[in-house]
Coordinates of N, CA and C in Angstrom, one line a residue:
Chain A
M170 N 16.2 133.5 2.6 CA 14.9 133.9 3.3 C 13.8 133.0 2.9
N171 N 13.0 132.5 3.8 CA 11.9 131.6 3.5 C 10.8 132.5 2.9
M172 N 10.2 132.1 1.8 CA 9.1 132.8 1.2 C 7.8 132.1 1.4
P173 N 6.8 132.8 1.7 CA 5.5 132.2 1.9 C 5.0 131.6 0.7
N174 N 4.4 130.3 0.8 CA 3.9 129.7 -0.4 C 2.8 128.7 0.0
R175 N 1.7 129.2 0.5 CA 0.7 128.4 1.0 C 0.0 127.5 0.0
A176 N 0.1 127.9 -1.3 CA -0.5 127.1 -2.3 C 0.2 125.8 -2.5
A177 N 1.5 125.8 -2.3 CA 2.4 124.7 -2.5 C 2.2 123.6 -1.4
S178 N 2.0 124.0 -0.2 CA 1.9 123.1 0.9 C 1.1 123.7 2.1
P179 N 0.3 122.9 2.7 CA -0.5 123.5 3.8 C 0.4 123.8 5.0
N180 N 1.6 123.2 5.1 CA 2.5 123.6 6.2 C 3.5 124.7 5.9
A181 N 3.3 125.3 4.8 CA 4.3 126.4 4.4 C 4.1 127.6 5.3
P182 N 5.2 128.3 5.7 CA 5.0 129.4 6.6 C 4.2 130.5 6.0
A183 N 3.4 131.2 6.9 CA 2.5 132.3 6.4 C 3.3 133.6 6.3
L184 N 4.5 133.6 7.1 CA 5.3 134.8 7.1 C 6.7 134.5 6.7
T185 N 7.4 135.5 6.1 CA 8.8 135.2 5.8 C 9.6 135.3 7.1
N186 N 10.8 134.8 7.2 CA 11.6 134.8 8.4 C 12.4 136.1 8.6
G187 N 12.2 137.1 7.7 CA 13.1 138.3 7.7 C 13.0 139.1 9.0
S188 N 11.7 139.4 9.5 CA 11.6 140.2 10.7 C 12.1 139.5 11.9
G189 N 11.8 138.2 11.9 CA 12.3 137.4 13.1 C 13.8 137.3 13.1
A190 N 14.4 137.1 12.0 CA 15.9 137.1 11.9 C 16.4 138.5 12.3
A191 N 15.8 139.5 11.9 CA 16.3 140.9 12.3 C 16.2 141.1 13.8
A192 N 15.1 140.6 14.4 CA 15.0 140.7 15.8 C 16.1 140.0 16.6
I193 N 16.4 138.7 16.1 CA 17.4 137.9 16.7 C 18.8 138.6 16.5
L194 N 19.0 139.1 15.3 CA 20.3 139.8 15.1 C 20.4 141.0 16.0
A195 N 19.3 141.8 16.1 CA 19.4 143.0 17.0 C 19.7 142.6 18.4
A196 N 19.1 141.5 18.9 CA 19.4 141.1 20.3 C 20.8 140.7 20.4
G197 N 21.3 140.0 19.4 CA 22.8 139.5 19.4 C 23.7 140.7 19.4
I198 N 23.4 141.7 18.6 CA 24.2 142.9 18.5 C 24.2 143.7 19.8
G199 N 23.0 143.7 20.4 CA 22.9 144.4 21.7 C 23.7 143.8 22.8
C200 N 23.7 142.4 22.8 CA 24.5 141.7 23.8 C 26.0 141.9 23.6
F201 N 26.4 141.9 22.3 CA 27.8 142.1 22.0 C 28.2 143.5 22.3
A202 N 27.4 144.5 22.0 CA 27.7 145.9 22.3 C 27.9 146.0 23.8
L203 N 27.1 145.4 24.6 CA 27.2 145.4 26.1 C 28.6 144.9 26.5
A204 N 29.0 143.8 25.9 CA 30.3 143.2 26.3 C 31.4 144.2 25.9
V205 N 31.4 144.7 24.7 CA 32.4 145.6 24.2 C 32.5 146.8 25.0
L206 N 31.4 147.5 25.3 CA 31.4 148.7 26.2 C 31.9 148.4 27.6
A207 N 31.5 147.2 28.1 CA 31.9 146.9 29.5 C 33.4 146.7 29.5
C208 N 34.0 146.0 28.6 CA 35.4 145.7 28.5 C 36.2 147.1 28.3
A209 N 35.7 147.9 27.3 CA 36.3 149.2 27.1 C 36.3 150.1 28.3
G210 N 35.2 150.1 29.0 CA 35.1 150.9 30.2 C 36.0 150.4 31.3
D211 N 36.3 149.1 31.4 CA 37.2 148.6 32.4 C 38.6 148.9 32.1
K212 N 39.0 148.9 30.8 CA 40.4 149.0 30.4 C 40.8 150.4 30.1
L213 N 39.9 151.3 29.7 CA 40.3 152.7 29.3 C 39.6 153.7 30.2
A214 N 40.4 154.5 30.9 CA 39.9 155.5 31.8 C 39.0 156.5 31.1
A215 N 39.5 156.9 29.9 CA 38.7 157.9 29.2 C 37.3 157.4 28.8
V216 N 37.3 156.2 28.4 CA 36.0 155.6 28.0 C 35.1 155.4 29.3
K217 N 35.8 155.0 30.4 CA 35.1 154.8 31.6 C 34.4 156.2 32.0
N218 N 35.1 157.3 32.0 CA 34.6 158.6 32.3 C 33.4 159.0 31.4
S219 N 33.6 158.7 30.1 CA 32.6 159.1 29.2 C 31.3 158.3 29.3
L220 N 31.4 157.1 30.0 CA 30.2 156.3 30.2 C 29.4 156.6 31.4
I221 N 29.8 157.6 32.2 CA 29.1 157.9 33.4 C 27.9 158.8 33.0
F222 N 26.8 158.3 32.8 CA 25.6 159.0 32.5 C 24.8 159.4 33.8
Y223 N 24.9 158.6 34.8 CA 24.2 158.8 36.0 C 25.2 158.5 37.1
K224 N 25.7 159.5 37.8 CA 26.8 159.4 38.7 C 26.7 158.3 39.8
P225 N 25.6 158.2 40.5 CA 25.5 157.1 41.5 C 25.7 155.7 40.9
T226 N 25.3 155.5 39.7 CA 25.5 154.1 39.1 C 26.9 154.0 38.4
G227 N 27.5 155.1 38.1 CA 28.8 155.0 37.5 C 28.8 154.6 36.0
P228 N 29.9 154.0 35.5 CA 30.0 153.7 34.1 C 28.9 152.6 33.7
L229 N 28.4 151.9 34.6 CA 27.4 150.9 34.3 C 26.2 151.6 33.6
S230 N 25.9 152.8 34.0 CA 24.7 153.5 33.3 C 25.0 153.7 31.8
G231 N 26.2 154.1 31.5 CA 26.6 154.3 30.1 C 26.7 153.0 29.3
V232 N 27.2 152.0 29.9 CA 27.4 150.7 29.3 C 26.0 150.1 28.9
T233 N 25.1 150.1 29.8 CA 23.8 149.5 29.6 C 22.9 150.4 28.7
T234 N 23.0 151.7 28.9 CA 22.2 152.6 28.0 C 22.7 152.5 26.6
G235 N 24.0 152.5 26.4 CA 24.6 152.4 25.1 C 24.2 151.1 24.4
A236 N 24.3 150.0 25.2 CA 23.9 148.7 24.6 C 22.4 148.7 24.2
I237 N 21.6 149.2 25.0 CA 20.1 149.3 24.7 C 19.9 150.1 23.4
L238 N 20.5 151.3 23.3 CA 20.3 152.1 22.2 C 20.8 151.5 20.9
I239 N 22.0 150.8 21.0 CA 22.5 150.1 19.8 C 21.6 149.0 19.4
Chain B
M296 N 8.3 145.9 64.4 CA 8.9 145.4 63.2 C 9.1 146.6 62.2
E297 N 10.2 146.7 61.6 CA 10.5 147.8 60.7 C 11.3 147.3 59.5
I298 N 11.2 148.0 58.4 CA 12.0 147.6 57.2 C 12.5 148.9 56.6
T299 N 13.8 148.9 56.4 CA 14.4 150.1 55.8 C 14.1 150.3 54.3
A300 N 14.3 151.5 53.8 CA 14.1 151.7 52.4 C 15.0 150.8 51.5
R301 N 16.2 150.7 52.0 CA 17.2 149.8 51.2 C 16.7 148.4 51.2
A302 N 16.3 147.9 52.4 CA 15.8 146.5 52.4 C 14.6 146.3 51.6
L303 N 13.7 147.3 51.6 CA 12.5 147.2 50.8 C 12.7 147.2 49.3
W304 N 13.6 148.0 48.9 CA 14.0 148.1 47.4 C 14.7 146.8 47.0
T305 N 15.6 146.3 47.9 CA 16.3 145.0 47.6 C 15.3 143.9 47.5
L306 N 14.3 143.9 48.3 CA 13.2 142.9 48.2 C 12.4 143.0 46.9
I307 N 12.1 144.2 46.6 CA 11.3 144.5 45.4 C 12.1 144.0 44.1
H308 N 13.4 144.4 44.2 CA 14.3 144.0 43.0 C 14.5 142.5 42.9
G309 N 14.9 141.9 44.1 CA 15.2 140.4 44.1 C 14.1 139.5 44.1
L310 N 13.3 139.7 45.2 CA 12.2 138.7 45.4 C 10.9 139.1 44.6
G311 N 10.8 140.4 44.4 CA 9.6 140.8 43.6 C 9.8 140.5 42.1
F312 N 10.6 141.4 41.4 CA 10.8 141.2 40.0 C 11.7 140.0 39.6
G313 N 12.8 139.9 40.3 CA 13.8 138.8 39.9 C 13.2 137.4 40.1
A314 N 12.8 137.1 41.3 CA 12.3 135.8 41.6 C 11.1 135.4 40.8
L315 N 10.2 136.4 40.6 CA 9.0 136.2 39.8 C 9.3 135.9 38.4
Y316 N 10.3 136.6 37.8 CA 10.8 136.3 36.5 C 11.3 134.9 36.3
L317 N 12.1 134.5 37.3 CA 12.7 133.1 37.3 C 11.6 132.1 37.3
L318 N 10.6 132.3 38.2 CA 9.5 131.4 38.3 C 8.7 131.3 36.9
A319 N 8.6 132.5 36.3 CA 7.8 132.5 35.0 C 8.6 131.8 33.9
C320 N 9.9 131.8 34.0 CA 10.8 131.2 33.0 C 10.4 129.7 32.7
S321 N 10.2 128.9 33.7 CA 9.9 127.5 33.5 C 8.6 127.4 32.7
G322 N 7.6 128.1 33.1 CA 6.3 128.1 32.3 C 6.5 128.5 30.9
M323 N 7.3 129.6 30.7 CA 7.6 130.1 29.4 C 8.3 129.1 28.5
L324 N 9.3 128.4 29.0 CA 10.0 127.4 28.2 C 9.1 126.2 27.8
V325 N 8.3 125.8 28.7 CA 7.4 124.7 28.4 C 6.4 125.1 27.3
E326 N 5.8 126.3 27.5 CA 4.8 126.7 26.6 C 5.3 127.0 25.2
L327 N 6.5 127.6 25.2 CA 7.2 127.9 23.9 C 7.5 126.6 23.1
Y328 N 8.0 125.6 23.9 CA 8.3 124.3 23.3 C 7.0 123.7 22.7
R329 N 6.0 123.7 23.5 CA 4.7 123.1 23.1 C 4.2 123.8 21.9
F330 N 4.2 125.1 21.8 CA 3.7 125.9 20.7 C 4.5 125.7 19.4
A331 N 5.9 125.7 19.7 CA 6.8 125.9 18.5 C 7.2 124.5 17.9
I332 N 7.2 123.5 18.7 CA 7.8 122.2 18.3 C 6.9 121.0 18.2
T333 N 6.2 120.8 19.3 CA 5.4 119.5 19.4 C 4.2 119.6 18.4
S334 N 3.8 118.4 18.1 CA 2.7 118.3 17.1 C 1.4 118.7 17.7
S335 N 1.3 118.8 19.0 CA 0.0 119.2 19.7 C -0.2 120.7 19.5
S336 N 0.7 121.4 19.0 CA 0.5 122.8 18.8 C -0.6 123.1 17.9
S337 N -0.9 122.1 17.0 CA -2.0 122.4 16.1 C -3.4 122.4 16.8
E338 N -3.4 121.8 18.0 CA -4.6 121.8 18.8 C -4.8 123.1 19.7
S339 N -3.7 123.9 19.7 CA -3.8 125.1 20.6 C -4.8 126.1 20.0
T340 N -5.5 126.7 20.9 CA -6.6 127.7 20.4 C -6.0 129.1 20.4
P341 N -6.7 130.0 19.6 CA -6.2 131.4 19.6 C -6.2 132.0 21.0
G342 N -7.1 131.5 21.9 CA -7.1 132.0 23.3 C -5.8 131.7 24.0
Q343 N -5.3 130.4 23.8 CA -4.1 130.0 24.4 C -2.9 130.8 23.9
E344 N -2.9 131.0 22.6 CA -1.9 131.8 22.0 C -1.8 133.2 22.5
R345 N -3.0 133.8 22.7 CA -3.1 135.2 23.2 C -2.6 135.2 24.7
F346 N -2.9 134.2 25.4 CA -2.5 134.1 26.8 C -1.0 134.0 26.9
L347 N -0.3 133.2 26.0 CA 1.1 133.2 26.0 C 1.8 134.5 25.6
K348 N 1.1 135.2 24.7 CA 1.7 136.5 24.3 C 1.6 137.5 25.5
I349 N 0.5 137.5 26.2 CA 0.4 138.4 27.4 C 1.4 137.9 28.5
Y350 N 1.6 136.6 28.6 CA 2.5 136.0 29.6 C 4.0 136.5 29.3
L351 N 4.3 136.4 27.9 CA 5.7 136.9 27.5 C 5.8 138.4 27.7
L352 N 4.8 139.2 27.5 CA 4.9 140.6 27.7 C 5.1 140.9 29.2
T353 N 4.4 140.2 30.0 CA 4.6 140.4 31.5 C 6.0 140.0 31.9
M354 N 6.6 139.0 31.3 CA 7.9 138.6 31.6 C 8.9 139.7 31.1
V355 N 8.6 140.3 30.0 CA 9.5 141.4 29.5 C 9.5 142.6 30.5
V356 N 8.3 142.9 31.0 CA 8.2 144.0 32.0 C 8.9 143.6 33.3
L357 N 8.8 142.3 33.8 CA 9.5 141.9 35.0 C 11.0 142.0 34.8
A358 N 11.5 141.5 33.7 CA 12.9 141.5 33.4 C 13.5 142.9 33.4
W359 N 12.9 143.8 32.7 CA 13.4 145.1 32.6 C 13.3 145.8 34.0
A360 N 12.2 145.6 34.7 CA 12.0 146.2 36.0 C 13.1 145.7 37.0
A361 N 13.4 144.4 36.9 CA 14.5 143.8 37.7 C 15.8 144.5 37.5
V362 N 16.2 144.6 36.2 CA 17.6 145.1 35.9 C 17.6 146.6 36.2
L363 N 16.5 147.3 35.9 CA 16.5 148.8 36.0 C 16.5 149.2 37.5
T364 N 15.7 148.5 38.3 CA 15.8 148.8 39.8 C 17.1 148.3 40.4
G365 N 17.7 147.3 39.8 CA 19.0 146.8 40.3 C 20.1 147.8 40.0
A366 N 20.1 148.3 38.7 CA 21.1 149.2 38.3 C 21.0 150.7 38.9
Y367 N 19.8 151.1 39.0 CA 19.6 152.5 39.3 C 19.1 152.8 40.7
V368 N 18.7 151.7 41.5 CA 18.2 151.9 42.9 C 19.2 151.2 43.8
V369 N 19.4 149.9 43.6 CA 20.1 149.1 44.6 C 21.6 149.2 44.4
Y370 N 22.1 149.2 43.1 CA 23.5 149.2 42.8 C 24.2 150.5 43.4
P371 N 23.7 151.7 43.3 CA 24.3 152.8 43.9 C 24.6 152.7 45.4
W372 N 23.7 152.0 46.1 CA 24.0 151.8 47.5 C 25.1 150.8 47.7
Y373 N 25.1 149.8 46.8 CA 26.2 148.7 46.8 C 27.6 149.3 46.6
R374 N 27.7 150.2 45.6 CA 29.0 150.7 45.2 C 29.4 152.0 46.0
A375 N 28.6 152.5 46.9 CA 28.9 153.7 47.5 C 30.3 153.6 48.2
A376 N 31.1 154.7 48.1 CA 32.4 154.7 48.7 C 32.3 155.3 50.1
P377 N 32.9 154.6 51.1 CA 32.8 155.2 52.5 C 33.7 156.4 52.6
P378 N 33.3 157.3 53.5 CA 34.2 158.4 53.8 C 35.5 158.0 54.4
P379 N 36.6 158.7 54.1 CA 38.0 158.3 54.7 C 37.9 158.0 56.2
G380 N 38.5 157.0 56.6 CA 38.6 156.7 58.1 C 37.4 155.8 58.6
T381 N 36.5 155.5 57.7 CA 35.3 154.7 58.1 C 35.8 153.3 58.5
T382 N 35.4 152.8 59.6 CA 35.7 151.4 60.0 C 34.5 150.5 60.0
D383 N 33.3 151.0 60.1 CA 32.1 150.2 60.0 C 31.6 150.2 58.6
L384 N 31.9 149.1 57.9 CA 31.5 149.0 56.5 C 30.2 148.4 56.2
S385 N 29.4 148.3 57.2 CA 28.1 147.6 57.1 C 27.2 148.2 56.0
M386 N 27.3 149.5 55.8 CA 26.5 150.2 54.8 C 27.2 150.3 53.5
F387 N 28.3 149.7 53.3 CA 29.1 149.8 52.1 C 29.5 148.3 51.6
P388 N 28.5 147.6 51.1 CA 28.7 146.2 50.8 C 29.9 145.9 49.9
Q389 N 30.1 146.7 48.9 CA 31.2 146.4 48.0 C 32.5 146.5 48.7
R390 N 32.8 147.5 49.5 CA 34.0 147.6 50.3 C 34.1 146.5 51.4
L391 N 33.0 146.1 51.9 CA 32.9 145.0 52.9 C 33.4 143.7 52.3
L392 N 32.9 143.4 51.1 CA 33.3 142.2 50.4 C 34.7 142.2 49.9
M393 N 35.2 143.4 49.5 CA 36.6 143.6 49.0 C 37.6 143.6 50.2
S394 N 37.1 143.7 51.4 CA 38.1 143.8 52.5 C 38.6 142.5 53.0
S395 N 38.1 141.4 52.4 CA 38.6 140.1 52.8 C 38.9 139.2 51.6
P396 N 40.0 138.5 51.6 CA 40.2 137.6 50.4 C 39.2 136.4 50.3
T397 N 38.5 136.1 51.4 CA 37.5 135.0 51.3 C 36.2 135.5 50.7
T398 N 36.0 136.8 50.6 CA 34.7 137.2 50.0 C 34.9 138.1 48.8
I399 N 36.1 138.4 48.4 CA 36.3 139.3 47.3 C 35.8 138.8 46.0
A400 N 35.8 137.4 45.8 CA 35.3 136.8 44.6 C 33.8 137.1 44.4
W401 N 33.1 137.3 45.5 CA 31.6 137.6 45.3 C 31.4 139.0 44.7
H402 N 32.4 139.8 44.9 CA 32.4 141.1 44.2 C 32.9 141.0 42.7
S403 N 34.1 140.4 42.6 CA 34.8 140.4 41.3 C 34.1 139.5 40.3
L404 N 33.5 138.4 40.8 CA 32.8 137.5 39.8 C 31.3 137.7 39.9
G405 N 30.8 137.5 41.2 CA 29.3 137.6 41.4 C 28.7 138.9 41.0
M406 N 29.3 140.0 41.5 CA 28.6 141.3 41.1 C 28.9 141.7 39.7
E407 N 30.0 141.3 39.1 CA 30.3 141.6 37.7 C 29.2 140.9 36.9
W408 N 28.9 139.7 37.2 CA 27.8 139.0 36.5 C 26.5 139.7 36.6
K409 N 26.2 140.2 37.8 CA 24.9 140.9 38.0 C 24.9 142.2 37.2
E410 N 26.1 142.9 37.2 CA 26.2 144.2 36.5 C 26.0 144.1 35.0
H411 N 26.6 143.0 34.4 CA 26.7 143.0 33.0 C 25.9 141.8 32.4
V412 N 26.3 140.6 32.7 CA 25.7 139.4 32.0 C 24.2 139.3 32.3
A413 N 23.7 139.8 33.5 CA 22.3 139.7 33.8 C 21.4 140.5 32.8
W414 N 22.1 141.5 32.1 CA 21.3 142.3 31.1 C 20.9 141.5 29.9
L415 N 21.6 140.4 29.7 CA 21.2 139.5 28.6 C 19.8 139.0 28.7
A416 N 19.3 138.9 30.0 CA 18.0 138.3 30.2 C 16.9 139.2 29.6
P417 N 16.8 140.5 30.0 CA 15.8 141.4 29.4 C 15.9 141.5 27.9
I418 N 17.2 141.7 27.4 CA 17.4 141.8 26.0 C 16.8 140.6 25.2
S419 N 17.2 139.4 25.7 CA 16.8 138.1 25.1 C 15.3 137.9 25.1
I420 N 14.7 138.2 26.3 CA 13.3 137.9 26.4 C 12.4 138.9 25.6
T421 N 13.0 140.1 25.5 CA 12.2 141.1 24.6 C 12.2 140.6 23.2
M422 N 13.3 140.0 22.7 CA 13.4 139.5 21.4 C 12.4 138.3 21.2
V423 N 12.5 137.4 22.2 CA 11.6 136.2 22.2 C 10.1 136.6 22.1
A424 N 9.8 137.6 23.0 CA 8.4 138.0 23.0 C 8.0 138.7 21.6
F425 N 8.9 139.5 21.1 CA 8.6 140.1 19.8 C 8.4 139.0 18.7
V426 N 9.3 138.0 18.6 CA 9.2 137.0 17.6 C 7.9 136.2 17.8
F427 N 7.6 135.8 19.0 CA 6.4 135.0 19.2 C 5.1 135.8 18.9
I428 N 5.1 137.1 19.3 CA 3.9 137.9 19.0 C 3.8 138.0 17.5
K429 N 4.9 138.2 16.8 CA 4.8 138.3 15.3 C 4.4 137.0 14.6
Y430 N 5.0 135.9 15.0 CA 4.8 134.7 14.3 C 3.7 133.7 14.9
G431 N 3.6 133.7 16.2 CA 2.6 132.8 16.9 C 2.9 131.4 16.5
R432 N 1.8 130.7 16.2 CA 1.9 129.2 15.8 C 2.7 129.0 14.5
D433 N 2.8 130.0 13.7 CA 3.6 129.9 12.5 C 5.1 129.6 12.7
L434 N 5.5 129.8 14.0 CA 6.9 129.6 14.4 C 7.3 128.2 14.1
K435 N 6.4 127.2 14.2 CA 6.8 125.8 14.0 C 7.2 125.5 12.5
N436 N 6.8 126.5 11.6 CA 7.2 126.3 10.2 C 8.6 126.9 9.9
H437 N 9.2 127.5 10.9 CA 10.5 128.1 10.7 C 11.5 127.5 11.7
R438 N 12.1 126.4 11.2 CA 13.0 125.6 12.1 C 14.1 126.4 12.7
Q439 N 14.9 127.2 11.9 CA 16.0 127.9 12.4 C 15.6 129.0 13.3
L440 N 14.5 129.7 13.0 CA 14.0 130.8 13.8 C 13.6 130.3 15.2
R441 N 12.9 129.1 15.2 CA 12.4 128.6 16.5 C 13.6 128.1 17.4
A442 N 14.6 127.6 16.7 CA 15.8 127.1 17.4 C 16.5 128.3 18.1
A443 N 16.6 129.4 17.3 CA 17.3 130.6 17.9 C 16.4 131.2 19.0
V444 N 15.1 131.2 18.8 CA 14.3 131.8 19.9 C 14.3 131.0 21.2
L445 N 14.3 129.6 21.0 CA 14.4 128.8 22.2 C 15.8 128.9 22.9
S446 N 16.8 129.0 22.0 CA 18.2 129.2 22.6 C 18.3 130.5 23.4
F447 N 17.7 131.6 22.9 CA 17.8 132.8 23.6 C 16.9 132.8 24.9
A448 N 15.8 132.0 24.8 CA 14.9 131.9 26.0 C 15.7 131.2 27.1
V449 N 16.4 130.1 26.7 CA 17.2 129.3 27.7 C 18.3 130.2 28.2
A450 N 19.0 131.0 27.3 CA 20.1 131.9 27.7 C 19.6 132.9 28.7
S451 N 18.4 133.4 28.5 CA 17.8 134.4 29.4 C 17.6 133.8 30.8
F452 N 17.1 132.6 30.8 CA 16.8 131.9 32.0 C 18.1 131.6 32.8
V453 N 19.1 131.2 32.1 CA 20.4 130.9 32.7 C 21.1 132.2 33.3
A454 N 21.0 133.2 32.4 CA 21.7 134.5 32.9 C 21.0 135.0 34.1
A455 N 19.6 135.0 34.1 CA 18.9 135.5 35.3 C 19.0 134.6 36.5
G456 N 19.1 133.3 36.2 CA 19.2 132.3 37.4 C 20.6 132.5 38.1
I457 N 21.7 132.6 37.3 CA 23.0 132.8 37.9 C 23.0 134.2 38.6
A458 N 22.4 135.2 38.0 CA 22.4 136.5 38.7 C 21.6 136.5 40.0
G459 N 20.5 135.8 40.0 CA 19.7 135.6 41.2 C 20.5 134.9 42.3
F460 N 21.2 133.8 41.9 CA 22.0 133.1 42.9 C 23.1 134.0 43.4
C461 N 23.8 134.7 42.5 CA 24.9 135.6 43.0 C 24.3 136.7 43.9
G462 N 23.2 137.3 43.5 CA 22.6 138.3 44.4 C 22.3 137.8 45.8
A463 N 21.7 136.6 45.8 CA 21.4 136.0 47.2 C 22.6 135.8 48.0
M464 N 23.7 135.2 47.3 CA 24.9 134.9 48.0 C 25.6 136.2 48.4
I465 N 25.6 137.2 47.6 CA 26.3 138.5 48.0 C 25.6 139.1 49.2
K466 N 24.3 139.1 49.2 CA 23.5 139.6 50.3 C 23.8 138.8 51.6
L467 N 23.8 137.5 51.4 CA 24.1 136.6 52.6 C 25.5 136.8 53.1
T468 N 26.5 136.8 52.1 CA 27.9 136.9 52.5 C 28.2 138.2 53.2
S469 N 27.7 139.3 52.6 CA 28.0 140.6 53.2 C 27.3 140.8 54.6
T470 N 26.1 140.2 54.8 CA 25.5 140.2 56.1 C 26.3 139.4 57.1
R471 N 26.7 138.2 56.7 CA 27.5 137.3 57.6 C 28.8 137.9 57.9
R472 N 29.5 138.6 57.0 CA 30.8 139.2 57.2 C 30.6 140.3 58.2
F473 N 29.5 141.1 58.1 CA 29.3 142.2 59.0 C 29.0 141.7 60.4
R474 N 28.4 140.6 60.5 CA 28.1 140.0 61.8 C 29.3 139.2 62.4
G475 N 30.4 139.1 61.6 CA 31.5 138.4 62.1 C 31.5 136.9 61.9
V476 N 30.5 136.4 61.1 CA 30.5 134.9 60.9 C 31.4 134.7 59.7
T477 N 32.4 133.8 59.9 CA 33.3 133.6 58.8 C 33.1 132.3 58.0
R478 N 32.3 131.4 58.5 CA 32.0 130.2 57.7 C 30.7 129.6 58.1
F479 N 30.1 128.8 57.2 CA 28.8 128.2 57.5 C 29.0 127.1 58.4
N480 N 28.0 126.9 59.4 CA 28.1 125.8 60.3 C 27.0 124.8 60.0

């Protein structure tokens, strides 16, 4: 993790990169979860049925809601 | 002149939120690059930085509005199953596309992209907006962070661009199939 050290150099970062890295990791995990849920919903009928949160949209509602929540 | 509710919502989803998001992407990429990488970023004022933060937040709203209206308003009409014995599939685009080997790929590939991969756009741009709001001009001091942010911004643009192209082609193809036009002249 980059630590702030303004005294050492005028170009040193004012913030650590922890929260930024966490946001990037969260976006990556969300995208991966979307892929896993979509594939599981396509291959397994039980998963597909459990992903129907809103009937007109079908399993897509569960796939996307699940990915966003994760 | 009249416009149906379906056509209006399709316009709002595609030309309203989707196209506006794609147009905004080019400006976002240029501004992010300018702020995060080029040496001229030191000349940028707090007002310009605030403008880019509002610009990114607007893009986040546009991206989520596009996918949510697509998934919960337009998509149910697309996937609606026709009653048994229905021969006129004009109101059932999914079944219309699946009824011909020349158009089925627009459903199996094009619509699958719109259903799933297009969601990468709002997820990515939300992260980009969060990181830029948090770091601002300090982003140029974090090489790996800015590389990841710019990569996600490009991924968001590509995912939305291909989804937009597929959406336009699906609309065009299903309309032409319904009218009996089998190839472009």
